[in-house]
């Protein structure tokens, strides 16, 4: 495993632990050259999941797109990186449990909004404003009113 600090190709595993319902292994490693420590994750390789975009275009599922969208919505909010990773893990688990190996981007967006709504309402509204393409302040206020009623 290449060290992210000095790019040396040798490292040793210091600790291994199962995470996420034992579907992933977290490994703490130490670089043999610079002695800095870093973490790697090992996952089971699964059947590729395809995302059907609003335009009908298909692309491979990319966990990082969900992660970066949630991260942007949670910017400057009191939400830990661990909580964001937990939300992404839960959404990803739902996606892979679907019978179909094609999932619409709309479904993914709705799952992200549901996860954000339970964690932070401001992050939820931020994500919803981009995802639902609010055209004006009226659409924004309408979404806030829905949130308040819930």
mmCIF file of C-alpha atoms in Angstrom:
data_model
loop_
_atom_site.group_PDB
_atom_site.id
_atom_site.type_symbol
_atom_site.label_atom_id
_atom_site.label_comp_id
_atom_site.label_asym_id
_atom_site.label_seq_id
_atom_site.Cartn_x
_atom_site.Cartn_y
_atom_site.Cartn_z
ATOM 1 C CA UNK A 1 0.000 0.000 0.000
ATOM 2 C CA UNK A 2 1.477 3.346 -1.043
ATOM 3 C CA UNK A 3 1.985 5.877 1.774
ATOM 4 C CA UNK A 4 -0.117 9.043 1.217
ATOM 5 C CA UNK A 5 2.609 11.153 2.862
ATOM 6 C CA UNK A 6 5.881 10.024 1.226
ATOM 7 C CA UNK A 7 4.614 7.706 -1.578
ATOM 8 C CA UNK A 8 6.754 4.807 -0.330
ATOM 9 C CA UNK A 9 5.330 1.447 -1.391
ATOM 10 C CA UNK A 10 5.811 -0.384 1.918
ATOM 11 C CA UNK A 11 3.567 -0.277 4.964
ATOM 12 C CA UNK A 12 2.613 -2.601 7.765
ATOM 13 C CA UNK A 13 -0.823 -3.221 9.237
ATOM 14 C CA UNK A 14 -1.045 -2.159 12.886
ATOM 15 C CA UNK A 15 -4.741 -2.817 13.506
ATOM 16 C CA UNK A 16 -7.688 -4.335 11.593
ATOM 17 C CA UNK A 17 -11.323 -3.979 12.606
ATOM 18 C CA UNK A 18 -14.623 -4.817 10.960
ATOM 19 C CA UNK A 19 -16.964 -1.858 10.393
ATOM 20 C CA UNK A 20 -20.445 -1.272 8.916
ATOM 21 C CA UNK A 21 -22.154 -4.513 9.913
ATOM 22 C CA UNK A 22 -18.925 -6.343 9.103
ATOM 23 C CA UNK A 23 -19.154 -5.521 5.396
ATOM 24 C CA UNK A 24 -15.907 -3.567 5.458
ATOM 25 C CA UNK A 25 -12.516 -3.799 7.180
ATOM 26 C CA UNK A 26 -10.715 -0.732 8.532
ATOM 27 C CA UNK A 27 -6.943 -1.098 8.626
ATOM 28 C CA UNK A 28 -4.533 1.216 10.434
ATOM 29 C CA UNK A 29 -1.198 1.154 8.655
ATOM 30 C CA UNK A 30 2.230 2.563 9.332
ATOM 31 C CA UNK A 31 4.658 3.561 6.588
ATOM 32 C CA UNK A 32 7.918 1.653 6.862
ATOM 33 C CA UNK A 33 9.918 4.677 5.682
ATOM 34 C CA UNK A 34 8.425 7.846 7.283
ATOM 35 C CA UNK A 35 6.617 6.030 10.158
ATOM 36 C CA UNK A 36 3.419 8.072 9.672
ATOM 37 C CA UNK A 37 0.122 6.280 10.145
ATOM 38 C CA UNK A 38 -2.875 6.215 7.823
ATOM 39 C CA UNK A 39 -6.164 4.345 7.450
ATOM 40 C CA UNK A 40 -7.375 2.184 4.585
ATOM 41 C CA UNK A 41 -10.728 0.492 4.039
ATOM 42 C CA UNK A 42 -11.391 -2.817 2.360
ATOM 43 C CA UNK A 43 -14.841 -3.587 0.903
ATOM 44 C CA UNK A 44 -16.411 -6.539 -0.793
ATOM 45 C CA UNK A 45 -16.468 -5.972 -4.529
ATOM 46 C CA UNK A 46 -20.059 -6.087 -5.616
ATOM 47 C CA UNK A 47 -22.041 -6.149 -8.832
ATOM 48 C CA UNK A 48 -21.790 -2.735 -10.484
ATOM 49 C CA UNK A 49 -24.725 -0.455 -9.911
ATOM 50 C CA UNK A 50 -25.846 1.828 -12.730
ATOM 51 C CA UNK A 51 -27.429 5.234 -12.146
ATOM 52 C CA UNK A 52 -30.075 6.450 -14.587
ATOM 53 C CA UNK A 53 -29.866 10.238 -14.776
ATOM 54 C CA UNK A 54 -32.849 12.536 -15.395
ATOM 55 C CA UNK A 55 -31.774 12.818 -19.026
ATOM 56 C CA UNK A 56 -31.940 9.022 -19.407
ATOM 57 C CA UNK A 57 -28.162 8.744 -19.597
ATOM 58 C CA UNK A 58 -26.625 5.877 -17.615
ATOM 59 C CA UNK A 59 -23.405 5.993 -15.623
ATOM 60 C CA UNK A 60 -21.663 3.850 -13.046
ATOM 61 C CA UNK A 61 -22.575 4.462 -9.429
ATOM 62 C CA UNK A 62 -20.004 6.633 -7.659
ATOM 63 C CA UNK A 63 -20.122 6.747 -3.865
ATOM 64 C CA UNK A 64 -17.992 9.901 -3.892
ATOM 65 C CA UNK A 65 -20.746 11.887 -5.646
ATOM 66 C CA UNK A 66 -23.147 11.234 -2.758
ATOM 67 C CA UNK A 67 -20.404 11.967 -0.246
ATOM 68 C CA UNK A 68 -19.409 15.276 -1.859
ATOM 69 C CA UNK A 69 -23.046 16.390 -2.195
ATOM 70 C CA UNK A 70 -23.717 15.741 1.478
ATOM 71 C CA UNK A 71 -20.397 17.326 2.445
ATOM 72 C CA UNK A 72 -21.283 20.532 0.551
ATOM 73 C CA UNK A 73 -24.730 20.664 2.167
ATOM 74 C CA UNK A 74 -23.173 20.207 5.619
ATOM 75 C CA UNK A 75 -20.440 22.802 5.130
ATOM 76 C CA UNK A 76 -20.040 25.039 8.210
ATOM 77 C CA UNK A 77 -22.610 22.945 10.110
ATOM 78 C CA UNK A 78 -21.877 20.984 13.311
ATOM 79 C CA UNK A 79 -21.871 17.608 11.565
ATOM 80 C CA UNK A 80 -18.880 15.292 11.906
ATOM 81 C CA UNK A 81 -17.215 13.539 8.997
ATOM 82 C CA UNK A 82 -18.073 10.263 10.738
ATOM 83 C CA UNK A 83 -21.789 11.156 10.640
ATOM 84 C CA UNK A 84 -21.538 12.021 6.935
ATOM 85 C CA UNK A 85 -19.824 8.710 6.235
ATOM 86 C CA UNK A 86 -22.524 6.934 8.228
ATOM 87 C CA UNK A 87 -25.250 8.595 6.110
ATOM 88 C CA UNK A 88 -23.464 7.628 2.876
ATOM 89 C CA UNK A 89 -23.040 4.046 4.141
ATOM 90 C CA UNK A 90 -26.756 3.794 4.964
ATOM 91 C CA UNK A 91 -27.806 5.182 1.573
ATOM 92 C CA UNK A 92 -25.377 2.913 -0.242
ATOM 93 C CA UNK A 93 -26.641 -0.107 1.681
ATOM 94 C CA UNK A 94 -30.223 0.699 0.587
ATOM 95 C CA UNK A 95 -29.104 1.021 -3.035
ATOM 96 C CA UNK A 96 -27.356 -2.339 -3.082
ATOM 97 C CA UNK A 97 -30.326 -4.021 -1.412
ATOM 98 C CA UNK A 98 -32.597 -3.080 -4.307
ATOM 99 C CA UNK A 99 -33.477 -5.943 -6.635
ATOM 100 C CA UNK A 100 -32.677 -3.863 -9.698
ATOM 101 C CA UNK A 101 -29.074 -3.005 -10.524
ATOM 102 C CA UNK A 102 -30.204 0.241 -12.153
ATOM 103 C CA UNK A 103 -31.353 3.026 -9.868
ATOM 104 C CA UNK A 104 -32.601 6.482 -10.777
ATOM 105 C CA UNK A 105 -30.715 9.554 -9.675
ATOM 106 C CA UNK A 106 -34.064 10.873 -8.414
ATOM 107 C CA UNK A 107 -34.313 7.955 -5.960
ATOM 108 C CA UNK A 108 -30.764 8.590 -4.756
ATOM 109 C CA UNK A 109 -31.484 12.304 -4.283
ATOM 110 C CA UNK A 110 -34.614 11.519 -2.263
ATOM 111 C CA UNK A 111 -32.608 9.144 -0.040
ATOM 112 C CA UNK A 112 -29.995 11.845 0.553
ATOM 113 C CA UNK A 113 -32.686 14.378 1.467
ATOM 114 C CA UNK A 114 -34.337 11.938 3.903
ATOM 115 C CA UNK A 115 -30.980 11.291 5.590
ATOM 116 C CA UNK A 116 -30.164 15.009 5.823
ATOM 117 C CA UNK A 117 -33.627 15.883 7.140
ATOM 118 C CA UNK A 118 -33.072 13.682 10.194
ATOM 119 C CA UNK A 119 -29.577 15.052 10.857
ATOM 120 C CA UNK A 120 -29.678 18.787 10.096
ATOM 121 C CA UNK A 121 -32.527 20.843 8.661
ATOM 122 C CA UNK A 122 -30.248 23.576 7.292
ATOM 123 C CA UNK A 123 -28.156 21.014 5.392
ATOM 124 C CA UNK A 124 -31.398 19.445 4.140
ATOM 125 C CA UNK A 125 -32.663 22.769 2.751
ATOM 126 C CA UNK A 126 -29.285 23.496 1.154
ATOM 127 C CA UNK A 127 -29.268 20.144 -0.612
ATOM 128 C CA UNK A 128 -32.947 20.386 -1.579
ATOM 129 C CA UNK A 129 -32.445 23.854 -3.092
ATOM 130 C CA UNK A 130 -29.829 22.498 -5.498
ATOM 131 C CA UNK A 131 -31.401 19.082 -6.055
ATOM 132 C CA UNK A 132 -34.918 20.416 -6.707
ATOM 133 C CA UNK A 133 -33.560 23.374 -8.680
ATOM 134 C CA UNK A 134 -35.432 26.111 -6.845
ATOM 135 C CA UNK A 135 -36.177 28.877 -9.314
ATOM 136 C CA UNK A 136 -36.920 31.668 -6.843
ATOM 137 C CA UNK A 137 -37.374 32.572 -3.188
ATOM 138 C CA UNK A 138 -41.003 31.383 -3.318
ATOM 139 C CA UNK A 139 -39.946 27.805 -3.998
ATOM 140 C CA UNK A 140 -37.443 28.066 -1.167
ATOM 141 C CA UNK A 141 -40.086 29.374 1.257
ATOM 142 C CA UNK A 142 -42.502 26.639 0.166
ATOM 143 C CA UNK A 143 -39.928 23.970 1.060
ATOM 144 C CA UNK A 144 -39.264 25.647 4.417
ATOM 145 C CA UNK A 145 -42.989 25.676 5.169
ATOM 146 C CA UNK A 146 -43.201 21.933 4.425
ATOM 147 C CA UNK A 147 -40.308 21.350 6.782
ATOM 148 C CA UNK A 148 -41.904 23.421 9.537
ATOM 149 C CA UNK A 149 -45.216 21.521 9.227
ATOM 150 C CA UNK A 150 -43.379 18.204 9.680
#
